[in-house]
Amino acid sequence: MNSSPLPNGRLLPDSQSWNSSGSEEDLDAEPGPGPHGGVVEFSGVLSKWTNYIHGWQDRWVVLKNNTLSYYKSQDEREYGCRGSLCLSKAVITPHEFDECRLDISVNDSVWYLRAQDPEHRNQWIDSIELHRAESGYGSESSLRRHGSMLSLTSATSGYSATSTSSFKKGHSLREKLAEMETFRDILCRQVDTLQKYFDGCADAVNRDELQRDKIVEDDEDGFPTTRPDGEFLHNNNGSKEKLFQCLSHKGINGIDFKGEAITFKATTAGILATLSHCIDLMVKREDSWQKRLDKEMEKRRRVEEAYKSALSELKKKSHFGGPDYEEGPNSLINEDEFFDAVEAALDRQDKIEEQSQCEKSRIQRSNSVPSGDAYSTVGSHRFAEKVEEMVQNHMTYSLQDVGGDANWQLVVEEGEMKVYRREVEENGIVLDPLKATHSVKGVTGHEVCHYFWDTDVRNDWETTVENFNIVETLSDNAVIIYQTHKRVWPASQRDVLYLSAIRKIMANNENDPDTWLVCNFSVDHENAQPNNRCVRAKINIAMICQTLVSPPEGDKEISRDNILCKITYVANVNPGGWAPASVLRAVAKREYPKFLKRFTSYVQEKTAGKQILF
């Protein structure tokens, strides 16, 4: 029977021949320590992390047939395991800091286990690795037992049946990379083996050349040379025919060159197949990764939008950041945030006022307008001269035209109403004078000024005042009033103490219109001192109303259709505090037109159908 030499010198019958790997291990796998050539069962107590409530609990853990199972206790094995993991694709990770802990993960399932000591943990890790190696995962011998490098057939076909199914498994790429590591180790050993063979061949050639040179020298001397085994190296005729015998495979370190070459070829083919498989895996998973990336980017975009929206809403709420974000010299809120918060607060106040106006309209309050004679004199009180001075100044300057060198800027124009402003700042505080002109049909100047001055109806049309009280009544047409205004967060709350006087301006000639005036200017009073709760504002305000009458047709009496009230409203306000100039100007531009429209509408409603009072 013919035979072939094995690497260790044994003969292999031709009927058995070499497999694709050319490895002896494929034929003569060494049995494991188990009774039937497998790995023995390993079991013991390990602590397993259950949850945050129960923490670590002792469990009976069994390692058998490449599967790790656990039971509540050793006595309850007959009732079945509570969980198991196949170790074929498991990742075992010894903990970095806890020397007794090891983590075993398969896909998304993770077991956290602790041994009683580091030595015990190492025993478990060694046993698990032994089972994994014996089952054919992660070791050189297992790869070679399973057809060396996927076998020549699988290498040339590109993918095995297992490879195509692995596309669906989350860790297939990791497994293939692990195979590549094993391939690399095998290939390095095979290269070393072949290098030894080549080195042996080179040594043999050198010895052959030396021996041949020696034979030639002996031949020239005419002496026949014999080898140690007695064979002549030339014939009797003196010919120089070389009689060397070819060195056998066994002669060079006992290496089977053909078998190693076949193994080398299979290894490289396996590497190429696995690389191709890895590339295909990455290409196929690229679409999935891209979709996941797109989803994550979309989620991020939505989260960023939600964050911006929430931040914007937070800026508008009164509890933005506590006291550090209120108006003050060290406020942490910037000008834009201050403006947004003030605007949001004013919007809320408008909604509340709309609801309260419905309730106020149900309550009709009878209020008689006194005759003009009661308001035609200054009266006698300690502020009489100051009142007279204020009245004359307003009649002189407030009725002047807005043109010329006054630098008035038109900021709002709505129908008959126009609002002008001059920008003035003093020590960083906005002191912009405001001037508004308006024409209202169906009411007289007397009626408009009365409702503006009368404190009994103040709350019916005034929406910015939180509360007020009369500090002192100076005369029938002059009172000192203290009032606090509703707070608009983050601005500080304001209060004001002012003298309010109403006057009928006597005409110089019969062609002058009937004119009424209400002036409000700040004063000091011992019964209303400034406090720490509010910022005291200073005001100088006047409302001048002139009644224009168009003659009725024929002998008809004058009706409200024939009268028109021309209103001039001027305001010089020093708000005090630390509010940004842009915010103060924006609020004034927004609130003054609303105030005039609301007030004049109220007067028209109160006087409708009543007797005209000049």
Coordinates of N, CA and C in Angstrom, one line a residue, residues 10 17 72 77 99 129 191 254 258 265 282 298 322 328 350 353 366 398 425 430 450 464 472 478 528 610-611:
R10 N 5.2 10.0 10.5 CA 4.4 8.9 10.4 C 3.9 8.8 8.9
S17 N -5.5 10.2 2.5 CA -5.0 11.4 1.8 C -5.2 12.6 2.7
K72 N -32.2 29.4 40.5 CA -32.3 30.1 41.7 C -31.4 29.5 42.8
R77 N -32.8 22.9 40.3 CA -32.4 22.6 38.9 C -33.5 21.7 38.3
E99 N -12.3 43.0 40.7 CA -11.5 41.8 40.3 C -12.3 40.6 40.4
E129 N -14.0 30.0 28.1 CA -13.2 30.1 26.9 C -12.9 28.7 26.3
V191 N 3.8 30.6 7.4 CA 5.0 31.3 6.8 C 6.3 30.9 7.4
G254 N 11.9 17.2 8.1 CA 10.7 16.4 8.2 C 9.4 17.2 7.7
K258 N 4.4 19.9 0.1 CA 3.1 19.9 -0.7 C 1.9 20.2 0.2
K265 N -2.3 27.9 0.7 CA -3.2 28.3 -0.3 C -4.7 28.4 0.3
M282 N -20.3 45.4 5.3 CA -20.2 46.8 5.6 C -21.0 47.6 4.5
E298 N -32.6 63.8 12.5 CA -33.9 64.3 12.6 C -34.4 64.5 14.0
G322 N -35.6 83.8 38.8 CA -35.5 84.3 40.1 C -35.1 85.8 40.2
G328 N -32.7 95.7 37.4 CA -31.8 96.2 38.5 C -30.4 96.5 37.9
D350 N -53.6 92.4 28.7 CA -54.6 92.8 27.7 C -55.7 91.7 27.7
E353 N -57.8 92.1 30.8 CA -58.6 93.4 30.7 C -59.8 93.2 29.8
S366 N -74.2 105.5 37.5 CA -74.6 106.9 37.3 C -73.6 107.8 37.8
S398 N -47.9 123.3 25.1 CA -48.4 122.0 24.6 C -49.3 122.1 23.4
E425 N -32.6 111.7 26.7 CA -32.1 110.8 27.7 C -31.3 111.7 28.7
V430 N -34.4 107.2 30.0 CA -35.3 107.7 28.9 C -36.3 108.7 29.5
H450 N -63.6 115.7 32.5 CA -64.2 115.2 33.7 C -63.9 113.7 34.0
T464 N -53.8 100.0 33.8 CA -52.5 99.8 34.3 C -52.3 100.1 35.8
E472 N -54.8 113.6 49.8 CA -55.3 114.8 50.3 C -56.2 115.5 49.2
A478 N -58.9 120.0 42.8 CA -57.5 119.6 42.9 C -57.4 118.6 44.0
A528 N -47.0 109.9 52.0 CA -46.8 108.9 50.9 C -45.3 109.0 50.5
K610 N -77.1 111.1 26.4 CA -77.3 112.0 27.5 C -77.2 113.5 27.1
Q611 N -77.6 114.3 27.9 CA -77.6 115.7 27.6 C -76.1 116.2 27.4

